[in-house]
mmCIF file of C-alpha atoms in Angstrom:
data_model
loop_
_atom_site.group_PDB
_atom_site.id
_atom_site.type_symbol
_atom_site.label_atom_id
_atom_site.label_comp_id
_atom_site.label_asym_id
_atom_site.label_seq_id
_atom_site.Cartn_x
_atom_site.Cartn_y
_atom_site.Cartn_z
ATOM 1 C CA ALA A 1 -12.978 5.618 -21.485
ATOM 2 C CA GLY A 2 -14.191 7.157 -24.729
ATOM 3 C CA PRO A 3 -12.588 4.710 -27.171
ATOM 4 C CA VAL A 4 -13.835 1.736 -25.154
ATOM 5 C CA ALA A 5 -17.407 3.031 -24.982
ATOM 6 C CA ALA A 6 -17.383 3.797 -28.699
ATOM 7 C CA ALA A 7 -16.617 0.137 -29.439
ATOM 8 C CA CYS A 8 -19.884 -1.104 -27.926
ATOM 9 C CA PRO A 9 -21.275 -3.701 -30.353
ATOM 10 C CA ASP A 10 -24.838 -2.889 -29.287
ATOM 11 C CA PRO A 11 -25.623 0.282 -27.293
ATOM 12 C CA ALA A 12 -28.500 -1.539 -25.602
ATOM 13 C CA GLN A 13 -26.327 -4.407 -24.340
ATOM 14 C CA PRO A 14 -25.782 -3.690 -21.550
ATOM 15 C CA SER A 15 -27.872 -0.583 -20.969
ATOM 16 C CA PRO A 16 -26.836 2.302 -18.710
ATOM 17 C CA ALA A 17 -29.827 1.509 -16.467
ATOM 18 C CA GLN A 18 -28.632 -2.080 -16.001
ATOM 19 C CA ILE A 19 -25.134 -0.890 -15.112
ATOM 20 C CA ALA A 20 -26.579 1.642 -12.668
ATOM 21 C CA ASP A 21 -28.408 -1.196 -10.893
ATOM 22 C CA LEU A 22 -25.228 -3.302 -10.823
ATOM 23 C CA ALA A 23 -23.193 -0.430 -9.369
ATOM 24 C CA LYS A 24 -25.874 0.185 -6.739
ATOM 25 C CA ASP A 25 -25.746 -3.459 -5.615
ATOM 26 C CA TRP A 26 -21.919 -3.474 -5.717
ATOM 27 C CA THR A 27 -21.763 -0.395 -3.509
ATOM 28 C CA ALA A 28 -24.320 -1.827 -1.083
ATOM 29 C CA LYS A 29 -22.471 -5.186 -1.143
ATOM 30 C CA ILE A 30 -25.610 -7.019 -2.228
ATOM 31 C CA PRO A 31 -25.315 -10.080 -4.505
ATOM 32 C CA ALA A 32 -26.320 -8.933 -7.988
ATOM 33 C CA THR A 33 -27.665 -10.346 -11.221
ATOM 34 C CA PRO A 34 -25.527 -8.656 -13.886
ATOM 35 C CA PRO A 35 -26.903 -7.998 -17.367
ATOM 36 C CA ALA A 36 -26.220 -10.731 -19.904
ATOM 37 C CA VAL A 37 -23.410 -10.022 -22.357
ATOM 38 C CA ASP A 38 -22.477 -12.207 -25.308
ATOM 39 C CA ASP A 39 -18.855 -11.288 -25.972
ATOM 40 C CA LEU A 40 -15.851 -9.503 -24.496
ATOM 41 C CA ALA A 41 -16.545 -6.303 -26.451
ATOM 42 C CA ALA A 42 -19.934 -5.966 -24.744
ATOM 43 C CA GLY A 43 -18.376 -6.927 -21.414
ATOM 44 C CA TYR A 44 -15.735 -4.204 -21.662
ATOM 45 C CA CYS A 45 -18.371 -1.699 -22.777
ATOM 46 C CA GLY A 46 -20.289 -2.467 -19.589
ATOM 47 C CA GLN A 47 -17.074 -2.315 -17.561
ATOM 48 C CA THR A 48 -16.406 1.223 -18.770
ATOM 49 C CA MET A 49 -19.837 2.390 -17.607
ATOM 50 C CA PHE A 50 -19.467 0.416 -14.358
ATOM 51 C CA ILE A 51 -16.116 2.038 -13.514
ATOM 52 C CA GLN A 52 -17.530 5.473 -14.279
ATOM 53 C CA ARG A 53 -20.306 4.791 -11.747
ATOM 54 C CA LEU A 54 -17.892 3.565 -9.056
ATOM 55 C CA ALA A 55 -15.465 6.456 -9.512
ATOM 56 C CA ALA A 56 -17.751 8.839 -7.632
ATOM 57 C CA GLU A 57 -17.053 6.874 -4.440
ATOM 58 C CA LEU A 58 -13.700 5.242 -5.150
ATOM 59 C CA GLY A 59 -11.830 7.977 -6.978
ATOM 60 C CA PRO A 60 -10.075 7.892 -10.350
ATOM 61 C CA VAL A 61 -8.552 4.907 -12.112
ATOM 62 C CA ILE A 62 -4.930 4.597 -10.988
ATOM 63 C CA GLY A 63 -4.089 1.280 -12.629
ATOM 64 C CA TYR A 64 -5.240 -1.903 -14.275
ATOM 65 C CA LYS A 65 -5.373 -5.614 -13.459
ATOM 66 C CA ALA A 66 -4.904 -8.776 -15.462
ATOM 67 C CA ALA A 67 -7.152 -11.636 -14.362
ATOM 68 C CA LEU A 68 -7.133 -15.245 -15.579
ATOM 69 C CA THR A 69 -3.401 -15.311 -16.237
ATOM 70 C CA THR A 70 -3.259 -19.114 -16.030
ATOM 71 C CA LYS A 71 -4.616 -21.548 -18.604
ATOM 72 C CA PRO A 72 -6.864 -23.457 -16.139
ATOM 73 C CA ALA A 73 -8.460 -20.194 -14.989
ATOM 74 C CA GLN A 74 -9.103 -19.134 -18.594
ATOM 75 C CA GLU A 75 -10.683 -22.486 -19.450
ATOM 76 C CA ARG A 76 -12.948 -22.249 -16.408
ATOM 77 C CA PHE A 77 -14.466 -19.079 -17.882
ATOM 78 C CA GLY A 78 -14.537 -20.320 -21.474
ATOM 79 C CA LEU A 79 -11.676 -18.118 -22.672
ATOM 80 C CA SER A 80 -8.255 -18.499 -24.260
ATOM 81 C CA GLN A 81 -6.875 -15.199 -22.929
ATOM 82 C CA PRO A 82 -6.832 -13.126 -19.732
ATOM 83 C CA VAL A 83 -9.380 -10.435 -18.830
ATOM 84 C CA ARG A 84 -8.485 -6.891 -17.767
ATOM 85 C CA GLY A 85 -10.038 -4.591 -15.210
ATOM 86 C CA GLY A 86 -9.490 -1.155 -13.713
ATOM 87 C CA LEU A 87 -8.107 -0.285 -10.270
ATOM 88 C CA LEU A 88 -9.580 2.800 -8.590
ATOM 89 C CA LYS A 89 -7.740 4.887 -6.019
ATOM 90 C CA ASN A 90 -9.706 3.899 -2.908
ATOM 91 C CA MET A 91 -9.540 0.182 -3.726
ATOM 92 C CA LEU A 92 -5.937 0.089 -2.493
ATOM 93 C CA LEU A 93 -5.458 -0.335 1.255
ATOM 94 C CA PRO A 94 -2.259 0.267 3.260
ATOM 95 C CA ASP A 95 0.043 -2.469 4.539
ATOM 96 C CA GLY A 96 -1.404 -4.022 7.695
ATOM 97 C CA ALA A 97 -5.026 -3.188 6.832
ATOM 98 C CA ALA A 98 -7.784 -5.222 8.463
ATOM 99 C CA GLY A 99 -10.721 -6.435 6.401
ATOM 100 C CA GLY A 100 -14.097 -7.886 7.234
ATOM 101 C CA ARG A 101 -16.461 -10.201 5.445
ATOM 102 C CA GLU A 102 -18.715 -7.439 4.154
ATOM 103 C CA LEU A 103 -18.659 -8.319 0.466
ATOM 104 C CA ALA A 104 -21.412 -9.158 -1.994
ATOM 105 C CA ALA A 105 -19.862 -12.562 -2.715
ATOM 106 C CA PRO A 106 -18.107 -14.914 -0.272
ATOM 107 C CA PRO A 107 -14.780 -13.237 0.667
ATOM 108 C CA ARG A 108 -11.524 -14.423 -0.893
ATOM 109 C CA TRP A 109 -7.882 -13.363 -0.835
ATOM 110 C CA GLY A 110 -5.037 -14.117 -3.187
ATOM 111 C CA ALA A 111 -1.293 -13.423 -3.411
ATOM 112 C CA ASP A 112 -0.874 -10.925 -6.231
ATOM 113 C CA MET A 113 1.790 -8.516 -7.450
ATOM 114 C CA LEU A 114 1.716 -4.875 -8.512
ATOM 115 C CA VAL A 115 4.291 -3.113 -10.656
ATOM 116 C CA GLU A 116 4.592 0.657 -11.070
ATOM 117 C CA VAL A 117 4.910 2.243 -14.496
ATOM 118 C CA LYS A 118 8.038 4.384 -14.925
ATOM 119 C CA GLY A 119 6.788 6.412 -17.865
ATOM 120 C CA ASP A 120 5.142 6.629 -21.273
ATOM 121 C CA GLU A 121 7.851 4.470 -22.859
ATOM 122 C CA LEU A 122 6.145 1.335 -21.533
ATOM 123 C CA ASN A 123 3.402 1.781 -24.150
ATOM 124 C CA GLY A 124 5.887 0.834 -26.853
ATOM 125 C CA ALA A 125 7.263 -2.260 -25.093
ATOM 126 C CA ALA A 126 7.328 -5.427 -27.198
ATOM 127 C CA THR A 127 9.857 -7.562 -25.277
ATOM 128 C CA GLN A 128 10.392 -8.537 -21.659
ATOM 129 C CA GLU A 129 13.525 -6.383 -21.561
ATOM 130 C CA GLN A 130 11.598 -3.339 -22.784
ATOM 131 C CA ALA A 131 8.785 -4.025 -20.313
ATOM 132 C CA LEU A 132 11.244 -4.181 -17.404
ATOM 133 C CA ALA A 133 12.887 -0.946 -18.527
ATOM 134 C CA GLY A 134 9.460 0.705 -18.407
ATOM 135 C CA LEU A 135 8.822 -0.210 -14.755
ATOM 136 C CA SER A 136 10.118 1.469 -11.613
ATOM 137 C CA ALA A 137 9.077 -0.891 -8.803
ATOM 138 C CA LEU A 138 7.487 -4.151 -7.720
ATOM 139 C CA ILE A 139 4.852 -3.727 -5.006
ATOM 140 C CA PRO A 140 3.702 -6.670 -2.865
ATOM 141 C CA PHE A 141 -0.067 -7.002 -3.113
ATOM 142 C CA ILE A 142 -2.776 -9.150 -1.535
ATOM 143 C CA GLU A 143 -5.933 -8.900 -3.607
ATOM 144 C CA LEU A 144 -9.381 -9.058 -2.003
ATOM 145 C CA PRO A 145 -11.676 -9.679 -4.984
ATOM 146 C CA ASP A 146 -15.462 -9.643 -5.028
ATOM 147 C CA PHE A 147 -17.287 -11.441 -7.819
ATOM 148 C CA VAL A 148 -20.494 -9.678 -6.693
ATOM 149 C CA VAL A 149 -22.959 -12.003 -8.475
ATOM 150 C CA ARG A 150 -25.606 -14.213 -6.958
ATOM 151 C CA PRO A 151 -24.490 -17.837 -6.392
ATOM 152 C CA GLU A 152 -26.844 -19.162 -9.074
ATOM 153 C CA VAL A 153 -25.431 -16.851 -11.780
ATOM 154 C CA LYS A 154 -22.927 -18.529 -14.088
ATOM 155 C CA VAL A 155 -20.021 -16.165 -14.713
ATOM 156 C CA ASN A 156 -18.390 -16.490 -18.126
ATOM 157 C CA GLY A 157 -15.557 -14.446 -19.572
ATOM 158 C CA PRO A 158 -17.681 -11.537 -20.866
ATOM 159 C CA THR A 159 -19.516 -11.297 -17.542
ATOM 160 C CA LEU A 160 -16.198 -11.275 -15.666
ATOM 161 C CA ALA A 161 -15.073 -8.395 -17.884
ATOM 162 C CA LEU A 162 -18.306 -6.527 -17.169
ATOM 163 C CA ILE A 163 -17.908 -6.799 -13.377
ATOM 164 C CA ASN A 164 -14.425 -5.286 -13.709
ATOM 165 C CA ALA A 165 -12.642 -8.620 -13.356
ATOM 166 C CA GLY A 166 -13.844 -8.894 -9.759
ATOM 167 C CA ALA A 167 -11.810 -5.927 -8.509
ATOM 168 C CA ARG A 168 -12.930 -4.754 -5.058
ATOM 169 C CA ALA A 169 -9.900 -4.079 -2.851
ATOM 170 C CA GLY A 170 -6.337 -5.059 -2.077
ATOM 171 C CA VAL A 171 -3.554 -4.442 0.419
ATOM 172 C CA ARG A 172 -0.314 -3.005 -0.959
ATOM 173 C CA GLY A 173 3.100 -3.305 0.638
ATOM 174 C CA THR A 174 6.314 -1.300 0.398
ATOM 175 C CA PRO A 175 7.596 -0.799 -3.181
ATOM 176 C CA VAL A 176 10.789 -2.609 -4.147
ATOM 177 C CA PRO A 177 12.829 -0.759 -6.821
ATOM 178 C CA LEU A 178 13.418 -2.721 -10.020
ATOM 179 C CA SER A 179 16.635 -2.607 -12.044
ATOM 180 C CA ALA A 180 16.470 -3.099 -15.800
ATOM 181 C CA ASP A 181 19.117 -5.824 -15.949
ATOM 182 C CA ALA A 182 19.343 -9.491 -16.889
ATOM 183 C CA ALA A 183 19.559 -10.661 -13.263
ATOM 184 C CA THR A 184 16.286 -8.964 -12.332
ATOM 185 C CA LEU A 185 14.533 -10.225 -15.455
ATOM 186 C CA GLN A 186 15.534 -13.802 -14.680
ATOM 187 C CA ALA A 187 14.702 -13.449 -10.992
ATOM 188 C CA LEU A 188 11.163 -12.218 -11.671
ATOM 189 C CA GLY A 189 10.331 -15.419 -13.536
ATOM 190 C CA LYS A 190 11.676 -17.555 -10.697
ATOM 191 C CA LEU A 191 10.297 -15.442 -7.856
ATOM 192 C CA GLN A 192 9.115 -17.535 -4.919
ATOM 193 C CA ILE A 193 5.851 -16.242 -3.453
ATOM 194 C CA THR A 194 4.690 -17.636 -0.098
ATOM 195 C CA ALA A 195 1.628 -16.789 1.976
ATOM 196 C CA THR A 196 1.606 -17.655 5.679
ATOM 197 C CA ASP A 197 -0.736 -17.099 8.612
ATOM 198 C CA GLN A 198 0.008 -15.645 12.044
ATOM 199 C CA THR A 199 1.453 -18.978 13.241
ATOM 200 C CA GLY A 200 3.873 -19.200 10.319
ATOM 201 C CA ALA A 201 1.914 -22.016 8.678
ATOM 202 C CA VAL A 202 2.147 -21.928 4.879
ATOM 203 C CA LEU A 203 -1.216 -21.141 3.290
ATOM 204 C CA ALA A 204 -0.169 -21.008 -0.359
ATOM 205 C CA GLN A 205 2.890 -20.936 -2.584
ATOM 206 C CA GLY A 206 3.504 -19.802 -6.131
ATOM 207 C CA THR A 207 6.163 -18.586 -8.544
ATOM 208 C CA GLY A 208 6.515 -15.660 -10.899
ATOM 209 C CA ALA A 209 6.071 -18.055 -13.823
ATOM 210 C CA MET A 210 2.391 -18.510 -12.928
ATOM 211 C CA ALA A 211 1.501 -15.247 -14.718
ATOM 212 C CA LEU A 212 1.563 -16.204 -18.405
ATOM 213 C CA GLY A 213 4.952 -17.865 -17.892
ATOM 214 C CA HIS A 214 6.599 -14.679 -16.556
ATOM 215 C CA PRO A 215 5.288 -11.548 -14.792
ATOM 216 C CA LEU A 216 6.582 -9.361 -17.618
ATOM 217 C CA ASN A 217 4.441 -11.327 -20.090
ATOM 218 C CA ALA A 218 1.417 -10.160 -18.084
ATOM 219 C CA VAL A 219 2.742 -6.588 -18.336
ATOM 220 C CA LEU A 220 3.117 -6.917 -22.115
ATOM 221 C CA TRP A 221 -0.398 -8.361 -22.430
ATOM 222 C CA LEU A 222 -1.883 -5.453 -20.475
ATOM 223 C CA VAL A 223 0.064 -2.896 -22.520
ATOM 224 C CA LYS A 224 -1.215 -4.387 -25.780
ATOM 225 C CA GLU A 225 -4.815 -4.672 -24.551
ATOM 226 C CA LEU A 226 -4.948 -1.176 -23.112
ATOM 227 C CA ASN A 227 -3.319 0.449 -26.133
ATOM 228 C CA ALA A 228 -5.832 -1.334 -28.403
ATOM 229 C CA ALA A 229 -8.600 0.208 -26.291
ATOM 230 C CA GLY A 230 -7.079 3.675 -26.677
ATOM 231 C CA ILE A 231 -5.673 3.753 -23.141
ATOM 232 C CA ARG A 232 -2.095 4.982 -22.704
ATOM 233 C CA LEU A 233 -0.175 4.173 -19.545
ATOM 234 C CA LYS A 234 1.668 6.956 -17.712
ATOM 235 C CA ALA A 235 4.181 7.314 -14.909
ATOM 236 C CA GLY A 236 2.796 6.144 -11.576
ATOM 237 C CA ASP A 237 0.114 3.850 -13.004
ATOM 238 C CA LEU A 238 -0.092 0.467 -11.274
ATOM 239 C CA LEU A 239 -0.483 -2.922 -12.955
ATOM 240 C CA SER A 240 -1.784 -5.983 -11.099
ATOM 241 C CA LEU A 241 -0.343 -9.076 -12.759
ATOM 242 C CA GLY A 242 -2.665 -11.869 -11.607
ATOM 243 C CA SER A 243 -3.001 -14.448 -8.857
ATOM 244 C CA PHE A 244 0.127 -16.275 -7.737
ATOM 245 C CA SER A 245 -1.882 -18.499 -5.395
ATOM 246 C CA PRO A 246 -5.346 -20.049 -5.532
ATOM 247 C CA LEU A 247 -8.019 -17.707 -4.180
ATOM 248 C CA ALA A 248 -8.672 -18.735 -0.572
ATOM 249 C CA ALA A 249 -11.448 -18.101 1.939
ATOM 250 C CA PRO A 250 -10.294 -16.157 5.016
ATOM 251 C CA LYS A 251 -10.959 -17.351 8.541
ATOM 252 C CA ALA A 252 -12.100 -15.174 11.423
ATOM 253 C CA GLY A 253 -9.098 -13.677 13.202
ATOM 254 C CA GLN A 254 -6.639 -14.858 10.564
ATOM 255 C CA THR A 255 -3.647 -12.755 9.552
ATOM 256 C CA VAL A 256 -2.181 -13.302 6.083
ATOM 257 C CA ALA A 257 1.361 -12.271 5.142
ATOM 258 C CA VAL A 258 2.930 -12.689 1.698
ATOM 259 C CA ARG A 259 6.692 -12.829 1.021
ATOM 260 C CA TYR A 260 8.413 -12.448 -2.349
ATOM 261 C CA GLU A 261 11.858 -14.043 -2.416
ATOM 262 C CA GLY A 262 14.522 -14.282 -5.092
ATOM 263 C CA LEU A 263 15.080 -10.728 -6.316
ATOM 264 C CA PRO A 264 18.671 -9.490 -6.378
ATOM 265 C CA GLY A 265 19.389 -7.984 -2.962
ATOM 266 C CA GLY A 266 16.832 -10.169 -1.167
#
């Protein structure tokens, strides 16, 4: 966190008191009015303080997420690149978890994907092949984001960075080991991702190519961004690679299941 905090363009924007108020509302699940930030540097400065506040309840940072990994999503927030956020230990829920509507913003879910870092070598990855060699597993993941702000607040890219890219919770499935071979690399880009409800009706579909053209491109983007911020990835860290379906509103009593098809071995 130190290198990120040191890069604050203006120590008063946002102020620690403003972030304390935001964290208080986030924890109480009350719609908030976040402090105004003018650029991504200020947004990430606020994010660092925000995560430090949340860690008391949610535990340490165990991974990172890439948000806005599609061009339309970036344009919606006035950006030409993704936004990163931090994942804290207690944000991750076990397979089969039940969730309610108790969020600050209207609840949403989205088909996502986690990958697990194999070791420090991932920090030096510059190609898809090197990124794959630095990962140990793919982990199915349904994200449950919370954009926390009041409906009348316009969220731009810097504000999204400040609110930790909307990270609130997510349900993780059983890890699937990844092999560092050409077949797996190709399969990840063509992965078919399908969300269904309890009746088997299809709720959403996507492909691995939705994340910056290939899931490993999202990994490489996160590696570069985090290293530039002075953050080194280590074995066991988790990376969330973006939404592979439009964010959807849940219905009362609905069950959502997500399948990932196309990897070697099924």
